[in-house]
Amino acid sequence: MEPVVTQPTSFWQSLRTKYVLTYLVIIAAVLVLLNTYPVLVSQDMVFKSKQTSLQSQASVVASALAGPEGLNREGVGRVMEVLGDTGLSRVMVTDPSGVVLYDTSPASGSVGRYALLYEVAQALQGRDEFCSDYTAGAFHSRAAIPVTYRGMTLGAVYVDEYDAEQGQLLVGIQQTLWTISLVIAVVATTLSLIFSQALTRRLGQLLRAIRTVREGEYSHRVRMRGKDELSRLAGEFNALTDRLQTTEEVRRRFVSDASHELKTPLSSIRLLTDSILQNDSIDPETVQEFVGDIGDEAARLQRITEHLLTLTRLDAAAPVTAEPVEVAGVAQRVEHMLEPLARAAEVQLRLDVPEGLMVRITRDDLYQILFNLVENGIKYNLPGGRVELYAQDWGGKVVIMVEDTGVGIPEEDIDKVFDRFYRVDKARSRAAGGTGLGLSIVQDTARRHGGDVTVQRRTPEGSRFVVSFPLCGEGGRT
Ligand code: ADP
């Protein structure tokens, strides 16, 4: 057998790495989403509310300023005084050319100068303008709208708000999300490491068991707790190993028994040839006798190898092309073939098989079964004895019985007679040309066609072999 070389799994190929990495990638994606989406949505909401509030405040100022006399510094100052504190960071009013008339931020010194602001320029062209940004934890929003009177642009109102309070709220949310994310990341990573460790440990246990069994230690079993897929896999592996162990034991015993059986006739042949070759003064009759014995041993070897080949063919379980076969015809052929043997052994052969009883099998296999059973009935019989073959359709089965009035099988051997090479009386079997394989062949052949064979002791003497097959539907008697 080719030795299987198992390379250690590299870090990147290992199931554990793949498992942990997949877990981490999914968690990272979820956390990124958790940290960005709510913040972006909140920012957007704040921007929208700022736009509404700032533009409406600018509108209030603009409508207070709008009038037929236009805008001038004093007039704007008065109106702004009446409006009081707007709560805004800055309010600026310009004339139509963009020159600042009023500014709540005196530090800028902008009054009397051009307001060089994009928003103001847009407002002077008649457009409402708003922009807001969120930087350094605060919202900075600007809005500008035109001051119009009867379709005339009198100037622009620019308002500016710096809101650190809402900004801090958002920073707070962001920090909370970060903390939650960190906890989730740590817990998820730890859990994935623990699970992957447990998974790879159990897989490693299975792998080691497979390797041990592969190296020939068939008694090794995996012990795995739990009821998950891996435990089921371990159970299946153990069942498979059980089967492998049994098969291996049967194979070993068979090979050793077969070698032993082949060795005996070979030793006899060797002994007989040595006797002829080493003895110069051996007389021709003795040579004749020895050569005859050699021929007998060779015939025995031939029988054993033929039986072994039959068993090997049955073990290989090649697909069979079974067909309905009539039992009566095959039984008559067996009777015809074994009649001379029965006559020589002074045993009476009797058949009672109804016409038309069919079994789904091959003709050769049914012949082999009946031949072996009837031949045994004759071989292990006594002069004046009987062998009878019955067949009948019985309780949904085809039952074939071969009964004899022979020497019988002792109670303690009855379970073993179907074992390969098992013989109750070795000397008798040998004298009758037996190989100890006939009944194994009968059993394997019957089972191969869905049937079975059992043996019973008959009282007062003899044995009864019962072969049963499922009823053959098409062409059968049913
Ligand atoms: P063998 O070639 O020795 O006959 P089998 O497998 O056919 O081998 O039978 C196994 C053993 O079972 C025989 O050696 C014999 O001792 C016993 N046996 C089989 N059939 C009978 C029978 N009809 N009556 C008594 N003993 C039997």
Short mmCIF file of C-alpha atoms and ligand atoms in Angstrom, two decimals:
data_model
loop_
_atom_site.label_atom_id
_atom_site.label_comp_id
_atom_site.label_asym_id
_atom_site.label_seq_id
_atom_site.Cartn_x
_atom_site.Cartn_y
_atom_site.Cartn_z
CA MET A 1 0.00 0.00 0.00
CA GLU A 2 1.28 3.47 -0.89
CA PRO A 3 2.08 5.42 2.25
CA VAL A 4 -0.11 8.50 2.49
CA VAL A 5 1.92 11.55 3.44
CA THR A 6 -0.09 14.09 5.37
CA GLN A 7 1.40 17.57 5.15
CA PRO A 8 0.79 19.76 8.19
CA THR A 9 -1.82 22.38 7.38
CA SER A 10 -0.30 25.83 6.84
CA PHE A 11 -1.56 28.82 8.82
CA TRP A 12 -3.48 30.32 5.88
CA GLN A 13 -4.95 26.99 4.81
CA SER A 14 -6.10 26.00 8.26
CA LEU A 15 -9.81 25.84 8.90
CA ARG A 16 -9.30 27.72 12.12
CA THR A 17 -7.70 30.73 10.40
CA LYS A 18 -10.45 30.79 7.79
CA TYR A 19 -13.13 30.53 10.44
CA VAL A 20 -11.67 33.29 12.66
CA LEU A 21 -10.93 35.60 9.71
CA THR A 22 -14.44 35.21 8.29
CA TYR A 23 -15.87 35.95 11.70
CA LEU A 24 -13.66 39.02 12.14
CA VAL A 25 -14.39 40.41 8.67
CA ILE A 26 -18.14 40.14 9.27
CA ILE A 27 -17.84 41.75 12.69
CA ALA A 28 -15.62 44.55 11.35
CA ALA A 29 -18.15 45.29 8.60
CA VAL A 30 -21.00 45.38 11.12
CA LEU A 31 -19.05 47.64 13.46
CA VAL A 32 -18.05 50.08 10.70
CA LEU A 33 -21.71 50.31 9.73
CA LEU A 34 -22.74 50.75 13.37
CA ASN A 35 -20.24 53.57 13.83
CA THR A 36 -20.90 55.50 10.65
CA TYR A 37 -24.54 55.15 9.68
CA PRO A 38 -26.23 56.51 12.86
CA VAL A 39 -23.71 59.39 13.05
CA LEU A 40 -24.24 60.33 9.40
CA VAL A 41 -28.02 60.20 9.79
CA SER A 42 -27.89 62.34 12.97
CA GLN A 43 -25.60 64.88 11.25
CA ASP A 44 -28.00 65.12 8.35
CA MET A 45 -30.93 65.68 10.67
CA VAL A 46 -29.09 68.46 12.51
CA PHE A 47 -28.12 70.10 9.18
CA LYS A 48 -31.76 70.08 8.07
CA SER A 49 -33.04 71.54 11.33
CA LYS A 50 -30.31 74.22 11.24
CA GLN A 51 -31.31 75.17 7.71
CA THR A 52 -34.95 75.61 8.70
CA SER A 53 -34.20 77.58 11.85
CA LEU A 54 -31.47 79.80 10.35
CA GLN A 55 -33.41 80.61 7.21
CA SER A 56 -36.55 81.43 9.17
CA GLN A 57 -34.55 83.70 11.53
CA ALA A 58 -32.95 85.46 8.53
CA SER A 59 -36.43 85.85 7.00
CA VAL A 60 -37.71 87.50 10.17
CA VAL A 61 -34.85 90.04 9.99
CA ALA A 62 -35.30 90.53 6.23
CA SER A 63 -39.05 91.17 6.46
CA ALA A 64 -38.49 93.62 9.35
CA LEU A 65 -35.97 95.51 7.19
CA ALA A 66 -37.99 95.54 3.96
CA GLY A 67 -39.59 98.95 3.31
CA PRO A 68 -39.96 101.63 0.69
CA GLU A 69 -37.16 103.82 2.00
CA GLY A 70 -34.45 101.20 1.36
CA LEU A 71 -31.60 100.33 3.74
CA ASN A 72 -29.19 102.61 5.58
CA ARG A 73 -27.02 102.21 8.65
CA GLU A 74 -29.30 104.08 11.06
CA GLY A 75 -32.51 102.44 9.85
CA VAL A 76 -31.00 98.96 10.05
CA GLY A 77 -29.55 99.69 13.52
CA ARG A 78 -32.97 100.76 14.77
CA VAL A 79 -34.73 97.73 13.42
CA MET A 80 -32.10 95.42 14.89
CA GLU A 81 -32.45 97.09 18.26
CA VAL A 82 -36.20 96.48 18.12
CA LEU A 83 -35.64 92.82 17.21
CA GLY A 84 -33.32 92.43 20.24
CA ASP A 85 -31.05 89.39 20.85
CA THR A 86 -31.51 86.79 18.13
CA GLY A 87 -29.37 84.16 19.88
CA LEU A 88 -27.21 83.88 16.75
CA SER A 89 -23.42 84.18 16.68
CA ARG A 90 -23.50 86.83 14.04
CA VAL A 91 -26.06 88.88 12.06
CA MET A 92 -24.87 90.99 9.17
CA VAL A 93 -26.88 93.23 6.83
CA THR A 94 -25.55 94.65 3.55
CA ASP A 95 -26.88 97.10 0.96
CA PRO A 96 -27.53 95.96 -2.65
CA SER A 97 -23.87 96.49 -3.59
CA GLY A 98 -22.66 94.26 -0.74
CA VAL A 99 -21.38 97.02 1.56
CA VAL A 100 -21.92 96.03 5.20
CA LEU A 101 -24.48 98.28 6.98
CA TYR A 102 -24.77 96.32 10.20
CA ASP A 103 -22.73 93.57 11.87
CA THR A 104 -23.18 92.08 15.36
CA SER A 105 -19.54 91.12 15.34
CA PRO A 106 -17.87 94.55 15.82
CA ALA A 107 -14.48 92.89 16.18
CA SER A 108 -14.48 92.07 12.48
CA GLY A 109 -14.64 95.82 11.60
CA SER A 110 -16.62 95.03 8.50
CA VAL A 111 -19.15 97.92 8.59
CA GLY A 112 -18.62 100.17 5.55
CA ARG A 113 -16.63 97.50 3.71
CA TYR A 114 -17.67 94.96 1.14
CA ALA A 115 -18.85 91.66 2.59
CA LEU A 116 -16.67 89.22 0.72
CA LEU A 117 -18.80 86.20 1.42
CA TYR A 118 -20.12 83.73 -1.13
CA GLU A 119 -23.47 83.40 0.68
CA VAL A 120 -23.99 87.22 0.61
CA ALA A 121 -23.14 87.38 -3.11
CA GLN A 122 -25.73 84.67 -3.81
CA ALA A 123 -28.38 86.38 -1.70
CA LEU A 124 -27.81 89.70 -3.55
CA GLN A 125 -28.59 87.80 -6.74
CA GLY A 126 -31.94 86.86 -5.24
CA ARG A 127 -31.12 83.33 -4.02
CA ASP A 128 -31.50 81.91 -0.50
CA GLU A 129 -28.22 80.38 0.52
CA PHE A 130 -27.38 77.97 3.34
CA CYS A 131 -24.36 75.93 4.29
CA SER A 132 -23.33 74.06 7.38
CA ASP A 133 -20.39 71.91 8.45
CA TYR A 134 -19.49 69.77 11.37
CA THR A 135 -15.89 70.15 12.49
CA ALA A 136 -14.07 69.74 15.79
CA GLY A 137 -17.27 68.62 17.54
CA ALA A 138 -19.34 71.71 16.63
CA PHE A 139 -21.87 72.70 13.93
CA HIS A 140 -21.03 75.87 12.04
CA SER A 141 -24.00 77.03 9.94
CA ARG A 142 -24.43 80.07 7.67
CA ALA A 143 -27.51 81.38 5.83
CA ALA A 144 -28.06 84.42 3.64
CA ILE A 145 -31.27 85.67 2.08
CA PRO A 146 -32.10 88.79 0.04
CA VAL A 147 -34.08 91.70 1.53
CA THR A 148 -36.67 92.48 -1.12
CA TYR A 149 -39.39 95.03 -1.46
CA ARG A 150 -41.83 94.91 -4.38
CA GLY A 151 -39.44 92.83 -6.44
CA MET A 152 -36.45 95.06 -5.69
CA THR A 153 -33.40 93.70 -3.86
CA LEU A 154 -32.60 96.18 -1.08
CA GLY A 155 -29.74 94.21 0.37
CA ALA A 156 -28.95 90.92 2.10
CA VAL A 157 -29.18 89.44 5.57
CA TYR A 158 -26.44 87.06 6.60
CA VAL A 159 -26.71 84.97 9.76
CA ASP A 160 -24.07 82.74 11.28
CA GLU A 161 -24.41 80.20 14.10
CA TYR A 162 -21.74 78.21 15.92
CA ASP A 163 -23.41 75.37 17.90
CA ALA A 164 -21.07 73.37 20.11
CA GLU A 165 -23.89 71.94 22.26
CA GLN A 166 -25.46 69.71 19.56
CA GLY A 167 -21.93 68.90 18.38
CA GLN A 168 -21.08 67.59 21.86
CA LEU A 169 -24.24 65.48 21.83
CA LEU A 170 -23.11 63.86 18.60
CA VAL A 171 -19.59 63.34 19.97
CA GLY A 172 -21.21 61.64 23.00
CA ILE A 173 -23.21 59.29 20.75
CA GLN A 174 -20.07 58.56 18.74
CA GLN A 175 -18.11 57.70 21.87
CA THR A 176 -20.85 55.42 23.19
CA LEU A 177 -20.94 53.61 19.85
CA TRP A 178 -17.16 53.19 19.97
CA THR A 179 -17.30 51.71 23.44
CA ILE A 180 -20.11 49.31 22.43
CA SER A 181 -18.14 48.36 19.30
CA LEU A 182 -15.01 47.69 21.29
CA VAL A 183 -16.88 45.43 23.72
CA ILE A 184 -18.56 43.58 20.82
CA ALA A 185 -15.23 43.20 19.00
CA VAL A 186 -13.46 41.80 22.08
CA VAL A 187 -16.33 39.41 22.95
CA ALA A 188 -16.76 38.25 19.34
CA THR A 189 -13.03 37.70 18.83
CA THR A 190 -12.74 35.76 22.07
CA LEU A 191 -15.79 33.64 21.24
CA SER A 192 -14.61 32.94 17.70
CA LEU A 193 -11.20 31.91 19.04
CA ILE A 194 -12.78 29.61 21.62
CA PHE A 195 -15.19 28.04 19.09
CA SER A 196 -12.57 27.63 16.41
CA GLN A 197 -10.19 26.12 18.96
CA ALA A 198 -12.87 23.60 20.02
CA LEU A 199 -13.73 22.83 16.41
CA THR A 200 -10.14 22.27 15.31
CA ARG A 201 -9.38 20.25 18.44
CA ARG A 202 -12.23 17.86 17.65
CA LEU A 203 -11.34 17.73 13.98
CA GLY A 204 -7.74 17.00 14.99
CA GLN A 205 -8.99 14.17 17.20
CA LEU A 206 -10.85 12.67 14.23
CA LEU A 207 -7.86 13.13 11.94
CA ARG A 208 -5.53 11.42 14.40
CA ALA A 209 -8.00 8.54 14.74
CA ILE A 210 -8.22 8.13 10.96
CA ARG A 211 -4.41 8.13 10.74
CA THR A 212 -4.11 5.56 13.54
CA VAL A 213 -6.61 3.24 11.86
CA ARG A 214 -4.96 3.79 8.49
CA GLU A 215 -1.69 2.66 10.01
CA GLY A 216 -3.36 -0.65 10.92
CA GLU A 217 -4.54 -0.20 14.50
CA TYR A 218 -8.12 -1.31 13.84
CA SER A 219 -9.08 -1.44 17.50
CA HIS A 220 -8.77 2.35 17.84
CA ARG A 221 -12.01 4.25 18.47
CA VAL A 222 -12.82 7.97 18.82
CA ARG A 223 -14.57 9.17 21.96
CA MET A 224 -16.42 12.41 21.28
CA ARG A 225 -19.09 13.95 23.46
CA GLY A 226 -22.14 15.89 22.23
CA LYS A 227 -24.77 15.29 19.61
CA ASP A 228 -23.63 17.62 16.84
CA GLU A 229 -22.48 16.73 13.32
CA LEU A 230 -18.91 16.04 14.45
CA SER A 231 -20.06 13.59 17.12
CA ARG A 232 -22.21 11.88 14.48
CA LEU A 233 -19.21 11.76 12.17
CA ALA A 234 -17.17 10.18 14.96
CA GLY A 235 -19.95 7.62 15.50
CA GLU A 236 -19.98 6.77 11.79
CA PHE A 237 -16.20 6.51 11.81
CA ASN A 238 -16.31 4.09 14.75
CA ALA A 239 -18.96 1.98 13.00
CA LEU A 240 -16.83 1.93 9.86
CA THR A 241 -13.77 0.92 11.87
CA ASP A 242 -15.78 -1.85 13.58
CA ARG A 243 -16.64 -3.19 10.18
CA LEU A 244 -13.09 -2.83 8.94
CA GLN A 245 -11.80 -4.66 11.99
CA THR A 246 -14.23 -7.53 11.49
CA THR A 247 -13.43 -7.77 7.79
CA GLU A 248 -9.71 -7.68 8.52
CA GLU A 249 -10.01 -10.43 11.14
CA VAL A 250 -12.08 -12.59 8.78
CA ARG A 251 -9.56 -11.96 5.99
CA ARG A 252 -6.59 -12.88 8.18
CA ARG A 253 -8.26 -16.01 9.47
CA PHE A 254 -9.28 -16.97 5.96
CA VAL A 255 -5.77 -16.48 4.56
CA SER A 256 -4.21 -18.44 7.40
CA ASP A 257 -6.80 -21.26 7.13
CA ALA A 258 -6.45 -21.36 3.35
CA SER A 259 -2.65 -21.53 3.57
CA HIS A 260 -2.93 -24.32 6.11
CA GLU A 261 -5.37 -26.26 3.93
CA LEU A 262 -3.15 -25.90 0.89
CA LYS A 263 -0.05 -26.82 2.87
CA THR A 264 -1.32 -30.28 3.87
CA PRO A 265 -1.75 -31.77 0.36
CA LEU A 266 1.40 -30.01 -0.82
CA SER A 267 3.41 -31.60 2.03
CA SER A 268 1.97 -35.01 1.15
CA ILE A 269 2.93 -34.57 -2.51
CA ARG A 270 6.45 -33.47 -1.47
CA LEU A 271 6.80 -36.48 0.83
CA LEU A 272 5.60 -38.92 -1.81
CA THR A 273 7.89 -37.53 -4.54
CA ASP A 274 10.88 -37.54 -2.13
CA SER A 275 10.16 -41.18 -1.26
CA ILE A 276 10.16 -42.12 -4.96
CA LEU A 277 13.27 -40.10 -5.83
CA GLN A 278 15.38 -41.10 -2.83
CA ASN A 279 14.62 -44.79 -2.95
CA ASP A 280 16.52 -46.49 -5.83
CA SER A 281 15.23 -49.95 -5.14
CA ILE A 282 11.55 -48.97 -5.09
CA ASP A 283 9.35 -51.49 -6.91
CA PRO A 284 7.01 -50.41 -9.75
CA GLU A 285 3.81 -51.28 -7.82
CA THR A 286 4.79 -48.97 -4.96
CA VAL A 287 5.67 -46.22 -7.46
CA GLN A 288 2.26 -46.75 -9.05
CA GLU A 289 0.58 -46.51 -5.67
CA PHE A 290 2.52 -43.34 -4.70
CA VAL A 291 1.78 -41.64 -8.02
CA GLY A 292 -1.91 -42.50 -7.51
CA ASP A 293 -1.74 -40.80 -4.05
CA ILE A 294 -0.03 -37.79 -5.61
CA GLY A 295 -2.89 -37.62 -8.13
CA ASP A 296 -5.44 -37.73 -5.26
CA GLU A 297 -3.68 -34.93 -3.41
CA ALA A 298 -3.49 -32.87 -6.60
CA ALA A 299 -7.22 -33.41 -7.14
CA ARG A 300 -7.81 -32.24 -3.56
CA LEU A 301 -5.71 -29.14 -4.20
CA GLN A 302 -7.75 -28.51 -7.31
CA ARG A 303 -11.02 -28.82 -5.37
CA ILE A 304 -9.78 -26.42 -2.67
CA THR A 305 -8.63 -23.82 -5.19
CA GLU A 306 -11.89 -24.13 -7.13
CA HIS A 307 -13.88 -23.59 -3.94
CA LEU A 308 -11.64 -20.69 -2.94
CA LEU A 309 -12.18 -19.10 -6.33
CA THR A 310 -15.94 -19.51 -5.96
CA LEU A 311 -15.82 -17.80 -2.57
CA THR A 312 -13.65 -14.99 -3.90
CA ARG A 313 -16.14 -14.47 -6.71
CA LEU A 314 -18.96 -14.32 -4.13
CA ASP A 315 -16.97 -11.90 -1.92
CA ALA A 316 -16.37 -9.60 -4.86
CA ALA A 317 -20.19 -9.41 -5.12
CA ALA A 318 -20.11 -8.72 -8.82
CA PRO A 319 -23.57 -7.81 -10.09
CA VAL A 320 -25.63 -10.89 -10.85
CA THR A 321 -28.13 -11.21 -13.62
CA ALA A 322 -30.75 -13.16 -11.74
CA GLU A 323 -33.79 -14.58 -13.50
CA PRO A 324 -36.71 -16.78 -12.47
CA VAL A 325 -35.39 -20.35 -12.34
CA GLU A 326 -37.59 -23.40 -11.84
CA VAL A 327 -36.43 -25.37 -8.79
CA ALA A 328 -37.70 -28.74 -10.07
CA GLY A 329 -35.49 -28.74 -13.20
CA VAL A 330 -32.32 -27.90 -11.26
CA ALA A 331 -33.15 -30.44 -8.51
CA GLN A 332 -33.57 -33.19 -11.13
CA ARG A 333 -30.20 -32.37 -12.66
CA VAL A 334 -28.57 -32.58 -9.18
CA GLU A 335 -30.27 -35.92 -8.56
CA HIS A 336 -29.04 -37.18 -11.92
CA MET A 337 -25.44 -36.10 -11.21
CA LEU A 338 -25.32 -37.48 -7.67
CA GLU A 339 -27.17 -40.75 -8.27
CA PRO A 340 -23.92 -42.74 -8.86
CA LEU A 341 -22.40 -41.38 -5.61
CA ALA A 342 -25.59 -42.23 -3.72
CA ARG A 343 -25.66 -45.72 -5.17
CA ALA A 344 -22.02 -46.30 -4.20
CA ALA A 345 -22.75 -45.10 -0.65
CA GLU A 346 -25.93 -47.22 -0.54
CA VAL A 347 -28.00 -44.15 0.14
CA GLN A 348 -31.46 -43.63 -1.29
CA LEU A 349 -32.16 -40.28 -2.99
CA ARG A 350 -35.69 -38.86 -3.12
CA LEU A 351 -37.09 -35.64 -4.63
CA ASP A 352 -40.40 -33.92 -3.93
CA VAL A 353 -40.44 -30.61 -5.77
CA PRO A 354 -43.66 -29.26 -7.28
CA GLU A 355 -43.57 -28.19 -10.91
CA GLY A 356 -43.55 -24.43 -11.59
CA LEU A 357 -41.96 -23.34 -8.29
CA MET A 358 -39.63 -20.48 -9.21
CA VAL A 359 -36.75 -18.68 -7.50
CA ARG A 360 -35.06 -15.48 -8.74
CA ILE A 361 -31.45 -16.63 -9.01
CA THR A 362 -29.00 -17.89 -11.65
CA ARG A 363 -29.29 -21.53 -12.71
CA ASP A 364 -25.65 -22.23 -11.80
CA ASP A 365 -25.99 -20.73 -8.32
CA LEU A 366 -29.12 -22.76 -7.51
CA TYR A 367 -27.37 -25.87 -8.83
CA GLN A 368 -24.33 -25.17 -6.63
CA ILE A 369 -26.52 -24.79 -3.49
CA LEU A 370 -28.58 -27.94 -4.08
CA PHE A 371 -25.56 -29.98 -5.22
CA ASN A 372 -23.49 -29.13 -2.12
CA LEU A 373 -26.35 -29.88 0.29
CA VAL A 374 -27.37 -33.17 -1.33
CA GLU A 375 -23.72 -34.24 -1.72
CA ASN A 376 -23.16 -33.58 2.01
CA GLY A 377 -26.31 -35.56 2.79
CA ILE A 378 -24.81 -38.52 0.95
CA LYS A 379 -21.21 -38.04 2.22
CA TYR A 380 -22.20 -37.83 5.88
CA ASN A 381 -24.70 -40.69 5.71
CA LEU A 382 -24.69 -44.37 6.58
CA PRO A 383 -25.32 -47.32 4.28
CA GLY A 384 -29.08 -47.84 3.93
CA GLY A 385 -29.75 -44.16 4.73
CA ARG A 386 -31.89 -41.60 2.89
CA VAL A 387 -31.50 -38.08 1.49
CA GLU A 388 -34.67 -36.20 0.63
CA LEU A 389 -35.09 -32.86 -1.15
CA TYR A 390 -38.38 -31.00 -0.70
CA ALA A 391 -39.40 -27.61 -1.94
CA GLN A 392 -42.57 -25.65 -1.36
CA ASP A 393 -44.09 -22.20 -1.38
CA TRP A 394 -44.47 -21.52 2.34
CA GLY A 395 -45.69 -18.35 4.06
CA GLY A 396 -44.60 -15.97 1.30
CA LYS A 397 -41.28 -17.71 0.78
CA VAL A 398 -39.87 -20.50 -1.31
CA VAL A 399 -38.49 -23.07 1.13
CA ILE A 400 -36.14 -25.84 -0.01
CA MET A 401 -35.27 -28.56 2.52
CA VAL A 402 -32.54 -31.19 2.27
CA GLU A 403 -32.93 -33.86 4.96
CA ASP A 404 -30.81 -36.88 5.62
CA THR A 405 -30.70 -39.79 8.02
CA GLY A 406 -26.92 -39.52 8.36
CA VAL A 407 -24.44 -39.08 11.19
CA GLY A 408 -25.94 -35.71 12.22
CA ILE A 409 -24.14 -32.67 13.59
CA PRO A 410 -23.37 -32.40 17.33
CA GLU A 411 -25.19 -29.58 19.15
CA GLU A 412 -21.96 -27.68 19.89
CA ASP A 413 -20.93 -27.62 16.20
CA ILE A 414 -24.24 -26.65 14.70
CA ASP A 415 -23.48 -22.89 14.69
CA LYS A 416 -20.05 -23.34 13.17
CA VAL A 417 -20.68 -25.57 10.16
CA PHE A 418 -21.12 -22.54 7.87
CA ASP A 419 -17.68 -21.14 8.86
CA ARG A 420 -14.99 -21.41 6.24
CA PHE A 421 -12.87 -24.58 6.61
CA TYR A 422 -14.87 -25.79 9.58
CA ARG A 423 -15.33 -29.54 9.71
CA VAL A 424 -16.93 -31.60 12.46
CA ASP A 425 -15.03 -34.77 11.63
CA LYS A 426 -11.87 -33.82 9.77
CA ALA A 427 -10.90 -37.36 8.85
CA ARG A 428 -14.34 -38.18 7.51
CA SER A 429 -14.52 -34.97 5.50
CA ARG A 430 -11.06 -35.60 4.12
CA ALA A 431 -11.87 -39.17 3.20
CA ALA A 432 -15.00 -37.96 1.42
CA GLY A 433 -12.96 -35.37 -0.51
CA GLY A 434 -14.35 -32.43 1.52
CA THR A 435 -12.72 -28.99 1.71
CA GLY A 436 -14.71 -27.43 4.56
CA LEU A 437 -15.92 -24.73 2.16
CA GLY A 438 -19.08 -26.27 0.72
CA LEU A 439 -21.54 -24.86 3.27
CA SER A 440 -19.85 -21.39 3.23
CA ILE A 441 -20.44 -21.35 -0.50
CA VAL A 442 -24.08 -22.36 0.01
CA GLN A 443 -24.63 -19.62 2.58
CA ASP A 444 -22.86 -16.86 0.60
CA THR A 445 -24.67 -17.79 -2.61
CA ALA A 446 -28.10 -17.89 -0.93
CA ARG A 447 -27.53 -14.55 0.77
CA ARG A 448 -26.35 -12.99 -2.44
CA HIS A 449 -29.78 -13.68 -3.90
CA GLY A 450 -31.69 -12.39 -0.88
CA GLY A 451 -32.10 -15.82 0.69
CA ASP A 452 -30.68 -17.62 3.72
CA VAL A 453 -29.81 -21.10 4.95
CA THR A 454 -30.17 -22.68 8.38
CA VAL A 455 -29.47 -26.13 9.78
CA GLN A 456 -31.39 -28.21 12.32
CA ARG A 457 -30.68 -31.49 14.04
CA ARG A 458 -33.20 -34.18 13.20
CA THR A 459 -34.43 -36.64 15.76
CA PRO A 460 -33.60 -39.43 16.13
CA GLU A 461 -30.76 -38.96 13.63
CA GLY A 462 -29.55 -36.88 10.69
CA SER A 463 -29.68 -33.22 9.72
CA ARG A 464 -32.05 -30.86 7.95
CA PHE A 465 -30.78 -27.91 5.89
CA VAL A 466 -33.43 -25.27 5.11
CA VAL A 467 -32.83 -22.76 2.34
CA SER A 468 -35.39 -19.95 1.94
CA PHE A 469 -35.79 -17.36 -0.79
CA PRO A 470 -38.24 -14.53 -1.26
CA LEU A 471 -41.11 -15.47 -3.54
CA CYS A 472 -40.30 -14.79 -7.13
CA GLY A 473 -43.12 -12.54 -8.46
CA GLU A 474 -42.93 -12.62 -12.24
CA GLY A 475 -43.25 -16.12 -13.62
CA GLY A 476 -43.53 -17.56 -10.11
CA ARG A 477 -46.38 -19.56 -8.70
CA THR A 478 -47.79 -16.65 -6.72
P1 ADP B 1 -16.92 -30.38 3.59
O1 ADP B 1 -16.25 -30.12 2.32
O2 ADP B 1 -16.03 -30.81 4.68
O3 ADP B 1 -18.14 -31.24 3.43
P2 ADP B 1 -18.85 -28.32 4.21
O4 ADP B 1 -18.68 -26.87 4.38
O5 ADP B 1 -19.76 -28.78 3.14
O6 ADP B 1 -17.42 -28.93 4.07
O7 ADP B 1 -19.37 -28.88 5.58
C1 ADP B 1 -18.72 -28.52 6.78
C2 ADP B 1 -18.82 -29.63 7.79
O8 ADP B 1 -20.18 -29.74 8.26
C3 ADP B 1 -18.51 -30.98 7.24
O9 ADP B 1 -17.13 -31.23 7.31
C4 ADP B 1 -19.29 -31.90 8.12
O10 ADP B 1 -18.54 -32.20 9.29
C5 ADP B 1 -20.50 -31.08 8.50
N1 ADP B 1 -21.68 -31.44 7.67
C6 ADP B 1 -22.09 -30.81 6.56
N2 ADP B 1 -23.22 -31.37 6.06
C7 ADP B 1 -23.53 -32.41 6.90
C8 ADP B 1 -24.57 -33.37 6.96
N3 ADP B 1 -25.54 -33.39 6.04
N4 ADP B 1 -24.58 -34.24 7.97
C9 ADP B 1 -23.61 -34.22 8.91
N5 ADP B 1 -22.60 -33.34 8.91
C10 ADP B 1 -22.55 -32.45 7.92
#
